[in-house]
PDB file of C-alpha atoms in Angstrom:
ATOM      1  CA  ASP W   1      65.867  61.566 100.333  1.00 63.00           C
ATOM      2  CA  ALA W   2      67.259  60.268  97.048  1.00 82.00           C
ATOM      3  CA  GLY W   3      68.593  57.039  98.501  1.00 94.00           C
ATOM      4  CA  VAL W   4      71.790  55.337  97.381  1.00 97.00           C
ATOM      5  CA  ILE W   5      72.435  56.049  93.721  1.00 97.00           C
ATOM      6  CA  GLN W   6      74.410  53.676  91.532  1.00 97.00           C
ATOM      7  CA  SER W   7      75.480  54.050  87.953  1.00 96.00           C
ATOM      8  CA  PRO W   8      75.311  52.605  85.444  1.00 97.00           C
ATOM      9  CA  ARG W   9      72.336  50.309  85.983  1.00 96.00           C
ATOM     10  CA  HIS W  10      73.562  47.952  83.296  1.00 97.00           C
ATOM     11  CA  GLU W  11      77.017  47.479  81.853  1.00 97.00           C
ATOM     12  CA  VAL W  12      78.013  45.163  79.042  1.00 97.00           C
ATOM     13  CA  THR W  13      81.680  44.957  78.220  1.00 96.00           C
ATOM     14  CA  GLU W  14      84.190  42.683  76.605  1.00 97.00           C
ATOM     15  CA  MET W  15      86.740  40.604  78.431  1.00 97.00           C
ATOM     16  CA  GLY W  16      89.882  42.578  79.157  1.00 96.00           C
ATOM     17  CA  GLN W  17      88.197  45.963  79.316  1.00 97.00           C
ATOM     18  CA  GLU W  18      88.213  48.209  82.348  1.00 97.00           C
ATOM     19  CA  VAL W  19      84.912  48.631  84.162  1.00 98.00           C
ATOM     20  CA  THR W  20      84.097  51.377  86.659  1.00 98.00           C
ATOM     21  CA  LEU W  21      81.004  51.258  88.831  1.00 98.00           C
ATOM     22  CA  ARG W  22      79.905  54.347  90.712  1.00 98.00           C
ATOM     23  CA  CYS W  23      78.015  54.977  93.913  1.00 98.00           C
ATOM     24  CA  LYS W  24      76.644  58.010  95.725  1.00 98.00           C
ATOM     25  CA  PRO W  25      75.685  57.136  99.315  1.00 97.00           C
ATOM     26  CA  ILE W  26      72.884  58.686 101.309  1.00 96.00           C
ATOM     27  CA  SER W  27      73.963  62.079 102.594  1.00 95.00           C
ATOM     28  CA  GLY W  28      75.220  61.899 106.173  1.00 93.00           C
ATOM     29  CA  HIS W  29      75.937  58.200 106.154  1.00 94.00           C
ATOM     30  CA  ASP W  30      79.402  57.295 107.396  1.00 93.00           C
ATOM     31  CA  TYR W  31      79.646  53.721 106.136  1.00 93.00           C
ATOM     32  CA  LEU W  32      79.715  52.537 102.544  1.00 96.00           C
ATOM     33  CA  PHE W  33      79.666  48.924 101.397  1.00 95.00           C
ATOM     34  CA  TRP W  34      80.218  47.184  98.064  1.00 97.00           C
ATOM     35  CA  TYR W  35      78.584  43.779  97.510  1.00 96.00           C
ATOM     36  CA  ARG W  36      78.481  41.313  94.658  1.00 97.00           C
ATOM     37  CA  GLN W  37      75.526  38.997  94.052  1.00 96.00           C
ATOM     38  CA  THR W  38      75.656  35.844  91.948  1.00 95.00           C
ATOM     39  CA  MET W  39      73.458  32.779  91.765  1.00 91.00           C
ATOM     40  CA  MET W  40      76.310  30.537  92.852  1.00 91.00           C
ATOM     41  CA  ARG W  41      77.699  32.540  95.762  1.00 90.00           C
ATOM     42  CA  GLY W  42      74.777  34.681  96.844  1.00 91.00           C
ATOM     43  CA  LEU W  43      75.468  38.116  98.294  1.00 92.00           C
ATOM     44  CA  GLU W  44      79.123  38.703  99.155  1.00 92.00           C
ATOM     45  CA  LEU W  45      80.675  41.687 100.868  1.00 92.00           C
ATOM     46  CA  LEU W  46      83.629  42.949  98.846  1.00 95.00           C
ATOM     47  CA  ILE W  47      84.832  45.966 100.799  1.00 95.00           C
ATOM     48  CA  TYR W  48      83.547  48.640 103.125  1.00 94.00           C
ATOM     49  CA  PHE W  49      84.575  52.150 104.114  1.00 95.00           C
ATOM     50  CA  ASN W  50      84.090  54.148 107.277  1.00 93.00           C
ATOM     51  CA  ASN W  51      84.421  57.916 106.933  1.00 95.00           C
ATOM     52  CA  ASN W  52      85.947  57.385 103.484  1.00 96.00           C
ATOM     53  CA  VAL W  53      88.659  55.044 104.810  1.00 96.00           C
ATOM     54  CA  PRO W  54      88.717  51.395 103.644  1.00 95.00           C
ATOM     55  CA  ILE W  55      88.273  49.206 106.696  1.00 91.00           C
ATOM     56  CA  ASP W  56      87.993  45.667 105.380  1.00 89.00           C
ATOM     57  CA  ASP W  57      88.798  44.612 101.827  1.00 92.00           C
ATOM     58  CA  SER W  58      89.195  40.913 102.560  1.00 90.00           C
ATOM     59  CA  GLY W  59      86.258  40.144 100.294  1.00 91.00           C
ATOM     60  CA  MET W  60      87.835  41.656  97.202  1.00 94.00           C
ATOM     61  CA  PRO W  61      88.412  38.631  94.973  1.00 88.00           C
ATOM     62  CA  GLU W  62      91.787  39.580  93.518  1.00 85.00           C
ATOM     63  CA  ASP W  63      94.035  42.426  92.501  1.00 91.00           C
ATOM     64  CA  ARG W  64      91.941  43.131  89.452  1.00 95.00           C
ATOM     65  CA  PHE W  65      89.388  44.718  91.797  1.00 97.00           C
ATOM     66  CA  SER W  66      89.956  48.062  93.455  1.00 97.00           C
ATOM     67  CA  ALA W  67      87.696  50.510  95.269  1.00 97.00           C
ATOM     68  CA  LYS W  68      88.084  54.133  96.236  1.00 97.00           C
ATOM     69  CA  MET W  69      86.132  56.684  98.197  1.00 98.00           C
ATOM     70  CA  PRO W  70      87.674  60.095  97.502  1.00 97.00           C
ATOM     71  CA  ASN W  71      84.983  61.915  99.489  1.00 95.00           C
ATOM     72  CA  ALA W  72      81.880  61.301 101.566  1.00 95.00           C
ATOM     73  CA  SER W  73      79.538  61.452  98.605  1.00 96.00           C
ATOM     74  CA  PHE W  74      81.234  59.264  96.022  1.00 97.00           C
ATOM     75  CA  SER W  75      82.796  55.829  95.649  1.00 98.00           C
ATOM     76  CA  THR W  76      83.984  53.721  92.735  1.00 98.00           C
ATOM     77  CA  LEU W  77      84.581  50.033  92.225  1.00 98.00           C
ATOM     78  CA  LYS W  78      86.932  49.274  89.373  1.00 98.00           C
ATOM     79  CA  ILE W  79      87.660  45.992  87.652  1.00 97.00           C
ATOM     80  CA  GLN W  80      90.712  45.906  85.406  1.00 96.00           C
ATOM     81  CA  PRO W  81      90.932  43.801  83.356  1.00 96.00           C
ATOM     82  CA  SER W  82      87.439  42.357  83.460  1.00 96.00           C
ATOM     83  CA  GLU W  83      86.743  38.655  82.971  1.00 96.00           C
ATOM     84  CA  PRO W  84      83.512  36.755  82.195  1.00 96.00           C
ATOM     85  CA  ARG W  85      83.411  35.365  85.739  1.00 95.00           C
ATOM     86  CA  ASP W  86      83.030  38.921  87.021  1.00 97.00           C
ATOM     87  CA  SER W  87      79.518  38.982  85.576  1.00 97.00           C
ATOM     88  CA  ALA W  88      77.189  39.663  88.496  1.00 97.00           C
ATOM     89  CA  VAL W  89      75.027  42.311  90.105  1.00 97.00           C
ATOM     90  CA  TYR W  90      77.089  44.772  92.133  1.00 98.00           C
ATOM     91  CA  PHE W  91      75.380  46.601  94.962  1.00 98.00           C
ATOM     92  CA  CYS W  92      76.462  49.616  96.901  1.00 97.00           C
ATOM     93  CA  ALA W  93      74.952  50.244 100.343  1.00 96.00           C
ATOM     94  CA  SER W  94      75.392  52.922 102.975  1.00 95.00           C
ATOM     95  CA  SER W  95      74.569  53.198 106.659  1.00 93.00           C
ATOM     96  CA  PHE W  96      74.738  55.595 109.594  1.00 91.00           C
ATOM     97  CA  SER W  97      76.535  54.252 112.630  1.00 83.00           C
ATOM     98  CA  VAL W  98      74.294  56.024 115.117  1.00 74.00           C
ATOM     99  CA  ALA W  99      71.043  54.701 113.641  1.00 65.00           C
ATOM    100  CA  LYS W 100      71.461  50.936 114.183  1.00 79.00           C
ATOM    101  CA  ASN W 101      73.764  50.879 111.165  1.00 83.00           C
ATOM    102  CA  ILE W 102      70.941  49.721 108.915  1.00 91.00           C
ATOM    103  CA  GLN W 103      72.316  49.351 105.405  1.00 93.00           C
ATOM    104  CA  TYR W 104      70.322  50.894 102.587  1.00 95.00           C
ATOM    105  CA  PHE W 105      71.070  49.529  99.158  1.00 96.00           C
ATOM    106  CA  GLY W 106      71.256  51.100  95.748  1.00 96.00           C
ATOM    107  CA  ALA W 107      69.442  49.571  92.803  1.00 95.00           C
ATOM    108  CA  GLY W 108      72.563  47.696  91.737  1.00 97.00           C
ATOM    109  CA  THR W 109      74.626  47.503  88.572  1.00 97.00           C
ATOM    110  CA  ARG W 110      74.155  44.426  86.422  1.00 97.00           C
ATOM    111  CA  LEU W 111      77.529  43.692  84.826  1.00 98.00           C
ATOM    112  CA  SER W 112      77.932  41.350  81.886  1.00 97.00           C
ATOM    113  CA  VAL W 113      81.446  40.588  80.671  1.00 97.00           C
ATOM    114  CA  LEU W 114      81.445  38.875  77.300  1.00 96.00           C
TER     115      LEU W 114
ATOM    116  CA  ALA O   1      82.805  32.883 111.638  1.00 55.00           C
ATOM    117  CA  GLN O   2      79.309  34.168 111.238  1.00 57.00           C
ATOM    118  CA  LYS O   3      76.807  31.887 109.643  1.00 89.00           C
ATOM    119  CA  ILE O   4      73.257  32.579 108.584  1.00 95.00           C
ATOM    120  CA  THR O   5      71.010  29.680 107.633  1.00 96.00           C
ATOM    121  CA  GLN O   6      67.775  29.930 105.757  1.00 96.00           C
ATOM    122  CA  THR O   7      66.512  26.393 105.336  1.00 94.00           C
ATOM    123  CA  GLN O   8      63.568  27.131 103.034  1.00 94.00           C
ATOM    124  CA  PRO O   9      64.679  27.734  99.439  1.00 93.00           C
ATOM    125  CA  GLY O  10      61.054  28.340  98.446  1.00 95.00           C
ATOM    126  CA  MET O  11      57.752  28.967 100.186  1.00 95.00           C
ATOM    127  CA  PHE O  12      54.182  29.327  98.988  1.00 97.00           C
ATOM    128  CA  VAL O  13      51.397  31.136 100.812  1.00 97.00           C
ATOM    129  CA  GLN O  14      47.824  31.934  99.975  1.00 97.00           C
ATOM    130  CA  GLU O  15      46.946  35.589  99.645  1.00 97.00           C
ATOM    131  CA  LYS O  16      45.740  37.136 102.924  1.00 97.00           C
ATOM    132  CA  GLU O  17      47.298  34.390 105.023  1.00 97.00           C
ATOM    133  CA  ALA O  18      50.325  34.694 107.308  1.00 98.00           C
ATOM    134  CA  VAL O  19      53.696  33.112 106.530  1.00 98.00           C
ATOM    135  CA  THR O  20      56.856  32.536 108.544  1.00 98.00           C
ATOM    136  CA  LEU O  21      60.289  32.562 106.944  1.00 98.00           C
ATOM    137  CA  ASP O  22      62.944  30.825 108.998  1.00 98.00           C
ATOM    138  CA  CYS O  23      66.394  32.120 109.872  1.00 98.00           C
ATOM    139  CA  THR O  24      68.970  30.780 112.289  1.00 97.00           C
ATOM    140  CA  TYR O  25      72.333  32.312 112.999  1.00 96.00           C
ATOM    141  CA  ASP O  26      75.566  31.391 114.664  1.00 94.00           C
ATOM    142  CA  THR O  27      77.642  33.805 116.691  1.00 90.00           C
ATOM    143  CA  SER O  28      79.640  33.839 119.873  1.00 88.00           C
ATOM    144  CA  ASP O  29      79.240  37.584 120.282  1.00 87.00           C
ATOM    145  CA  GLN O  30      76.710  39.083 122.673  1.00 89.00           C
ATOM    146  CA  SER O  31      76.127  42.248 120.667  1.00 89.00           C
ATOM    147  CA  TYR O  32      74.740  41.872 117.181  1.00 92.00           C
ATOM    148  CA  GLY O  33      71.986  43.021 114.891  1.00 93.00           C
ATOM    149  CA  LEU O  34      69.618  40.973 112.777  1.00 96.00           C
ATOM    150  CA  PHE O  35      68.073  42.227 109.560  1.00 96.00           C
ATOM    151  CA  TRP O  36      65.604  41.139 106.932  1.00 98.00           C
ATOM    152  CA  TYR O  37      65.663  42.378 103.357  1.00 98.00           C
ATOM    153  CA  LYS O  38      63.271  41.849 100.459  1.00 98.00           C
ATOM    154  CA  GLN O  39      64.470  41.522  96.883  1.00 97.00           C
ATOM    155  CA  PRO O  40      61.638  41.636  94.320  1.00 96.00           C
ATOM    156  CA  SER O  41      62.133  40.535  90.745  1.00 94.00           C
ATOM    157  CA  SER O  42      63.197  44.071  89.840  1.00 92.00           C
ATOM    158  CA  GLY O  43      66.390  43.389  91.795  1.00 92.00           C
ATOM    159  CA  GLU O  44      66.647  46.088  94.437  1.00 93.00           C
ATOM    160  CA  MET O  45      67.322  45.177  98.071  1.00 96.00           C
ATOM    161  CA  ILE O  46      64.717  46.662 100.394  1.00 96.00           C
ATOM    162  CA  PHE O  47      65.259  46.853 104.144  1.00 96.00           C
ATOM    163  CA  LEU O  48      62.294  45.467 106.083  1.00 98.00           C
ATOM    164  CA  ILE O  49      63.017  45.081 109.774  1.00 97.00           C
ATOM    165  CA  TYR O  50      65.772  45.167 112.387  1.00 96.00           C
ATOM    166  CA  GLN O  51      66.245  43.402 115.725  1.00 96.00           C
ATOM    167  CA  GLY O  52      69.056  44.153 118.149  1.00 94.00           C
ATOM    168  CA  SER O  53      70.421  41.358 120.306  1.00 93.00           C
ATOM    169  CA  TYR O  54      69.585  43.302 123.464  1.00 93.00           C
ATOM    170  CA  ASP O  55      66.065  44.201 122.399  1.00 92.00           C
ATOM    171  CA  GLU O  56      63.601  42.477 124.692  1.00 89.00           C
ATOM    172  CA  GLN O  57      60.579  43.046 122.503  1.00 94.00           C
ATOM    173  CA  ASN O  58      60.168  41.457 119.089  1.00 96.00           C
ATOM    174  CA  ALA O  59      60.494  44.046 116.344  1.00 96.00           C
ATOM    175  CA  THR O  60      57.441  44.947 114.278  1.00 97.00           C
ATOM    176  CA  GLU O  61      57.073  47.073 111.155  1.00 96.00           C
ATOM    177  CA  GLY O  62      53.559  47.122 109.757  1.00 97.00           C
ATOM    178  CA  ARG O  63      52.742  43.640 108.474  1.00 98.00           C
ATOM    179  CA  TYR O  64      56.271  42.425 109.269  1.00 98.00           C
ATOM    180  CA  SER O  65      57.320  41.092 112.643  1.00 98.00           C
ATOM    181  CA  LEU O  66      60.456  39.345 113.745  1.00 98.00           C
ATOM    182  CA  ASN O  67      60.103  36.329 116.022  1.00 97.00           C
ATOM    183  CA  PHE O  68      63.363  36.598 117.955  1.00 97.00           C
ATOM    184  CA  GLN O  69      64.362  33.617 120.065  1.00 96.00           C
ATOM    185  CA  LYS O  70      67.794  34.413 121.367  1.00 95.00           C
ATOM    186  CA  ALA O  71      68.501  31.139 123.150  1.00 94.00           C
ATOM    187  CA  ARG O  72      67.679  29.216 119.984  1.00 95.00           C
ATOM    188  CA  LYS O  73      69.525  31.764 117.827  1.00 96.00           C
ATOM    189  CA  SER O  74      66.588  32.158 115.516  1.00 97.00           C
ATOM    190  CA  ALA O  75      65.138  35.288 113.942  1.00 98.00           C
ATOM    191  CA  ASN O  76      62.136  34.273 111.888  1.00 98.00           C
ATOM    192  CA  LEU O  77      60.256  36.788 109.766  1.00 98.00           C
ATOM    193  CA  VAL O  78      56.474  36.726 109.989  1.00 98.00           C
ATOM    194  CA  ILE O  79      54.467  38.382 107.253  1.00 98.00           C
ATOM    195  CA  SER O  80      50.804  38.797 108.106  1.00 97.00           C
ATOM    196  CA  ALA O  81      47.975  39.155 105.601  1.00 97.00           C
ATOM    197  CA  SER O  82      50.152  38.286 102.592  1.00 97.00           C
ATOM    198  CA  GLN O  83      49.707  40.308  99.430  1.00 97.00           C
ATOM    199  CA  LEU O  84      50.617  39.451  95.850  1.00 97.00           C
ATOM    200  CA  GLY O  85      53.299  42.131  96.012  1.00 97.00           C
ATOM    201  CA  ASP O  86      55.044  40.196  98.777  1.00 98.00           C
ATOM    202  CA  SER O  87      56.262  37.656  96.217  1.00 98.00           C
ATOM    203  CA  ALA O  88      60.045  38.089  96.285  1.00 98.00           C
ATOM    204  CA  MET O  89      63.310  36.748  97.656  1.00 97.00           C
ATOM    205  CA  TYR O  90      63.801  37.382 101.345  1.00 98.00           C
ATOM    206  CA  PHE O  91      67.237  37.548 102.939  1.00 97.00           C
ATOM    207  CA  CYS O  92      68.149  37.285 106.591  1.00 97.00           C
ATOM    208  CA  ALA O  93      71.380  38.963 107.664  1.00 95.00           C
ATOM    209  CA  MET O  94      73.439  39.465 110.791  1.00 94.00           C
ATOM    210  CA  ARG O  95      76.040  41.988 111.808  1.00 90.00           C
ATOM    211  CA  GLU O  96      78.316  41.491 114.793  1.00 87.00           C
ATOM    212  CA  VAL O  97      78.828  44.912 116.310  1.00 79.00           C
ATOM    213  CA  TYR O  98      82.435  44.365 117.343  1.00 75.00           C
ATOM    214  CA  ASN O  99      83.500  42.226 114.414  1.00 68.00           C
ATOM    215  CA  ASN O 100      84.560  44.749 111.851  1.00 61.00           C
ATOM    216  CA  ASN O 101      80.959  45.762 111.354  1.00 66.00           C
ATOM    217  CA  ASP O 102      80.507  43.608 108.274  1.00 73.00           C
ATOM    218  CA  MET O 103      77.207  41.935 107.549  1.00 83.00           C
ATOM    219  CA  ARG O 104      76.629  38.388 106.350  1.00 89.00           C
ATOM    220  CA  PHE O 105      73.582  37.258 104.440  1.00 93.00           C
ATOM    221  CA  GLY O 106      71.742  33.960 104.242  1.00 94.00           C
ATOM    222  CA  ALA O 107      71.045  32.242 100.939  1.00 94.00           C
ATOM    223  CA  GLY O 108      67.514  33.588 100.838  1.00 96.00           C
ATOM    224  CA  THR O 109      63.972  32.219 100.630  1.00 97.00           C
ATOM    225  CA  ARG O 110      61.817  32.735  97.555  1.00 97.00           C
ATOM    226  CA  LEU O 111      58.265  33.502  98.641  1.00 98.00           C
ATOM    227  CA  THR O 112      55.389  33.125  96.196  1.00 98.00           C
ATOM    228  CA  VAL O 113      51.975  34.465  97.150  1.00 98.00           C
ATOM    229  CA  LYS O 114      49.156  32.684  95.370  1.00 97.00           C
ATOM    230  CA  PRO O 115      45.876  34.464  94.578  1.00 95.00           C
TER     231      PRO O 115
END
């Protein structure tokens, strides 16, 4: 099993630019989660999907953030326009509702906005 | 609201000894799951162990065991026979089954294993 795959692993961009983070969940998993990790705030849930449908986006910081899941094997998190305070590690995780819903994480994307 | 508390920002343990990492949680729900994750310096989040609120036995996975005390709302992680590779951040997390299925994490404990 390939696990959750995120790309890119590292992203450096300038303030005001659009950033798109990508995630491929584990095949067969029906939940997908996007998290953000910073030193100040720890690990925060941004949004999660069930069967490709967004269920709870209350953690999305503001309208500059958007997430989509067009199919069961792909999701994106977009920041437009990016700001320096968006610098963080962004994790994608997936889980299978029948199997205790244990979340398996991707390796993360380290985003630096200059 | 869910709350996960890890009171030990940092812990040290001698190689080959056992260590306990503390975690307490707050919930009014009866059905929930408790999780521990390891985050080494490379950054990935690795699932270690799971305990369901209705599980009567403490969960074990190799050298990891979860000391679940439901009445005290604690879910401490015990690592036996510590190895140098156990040095990492450890996060406790809880998911309330009927609360939108989201999961909340504690602030983490940094464990350092000394040779």
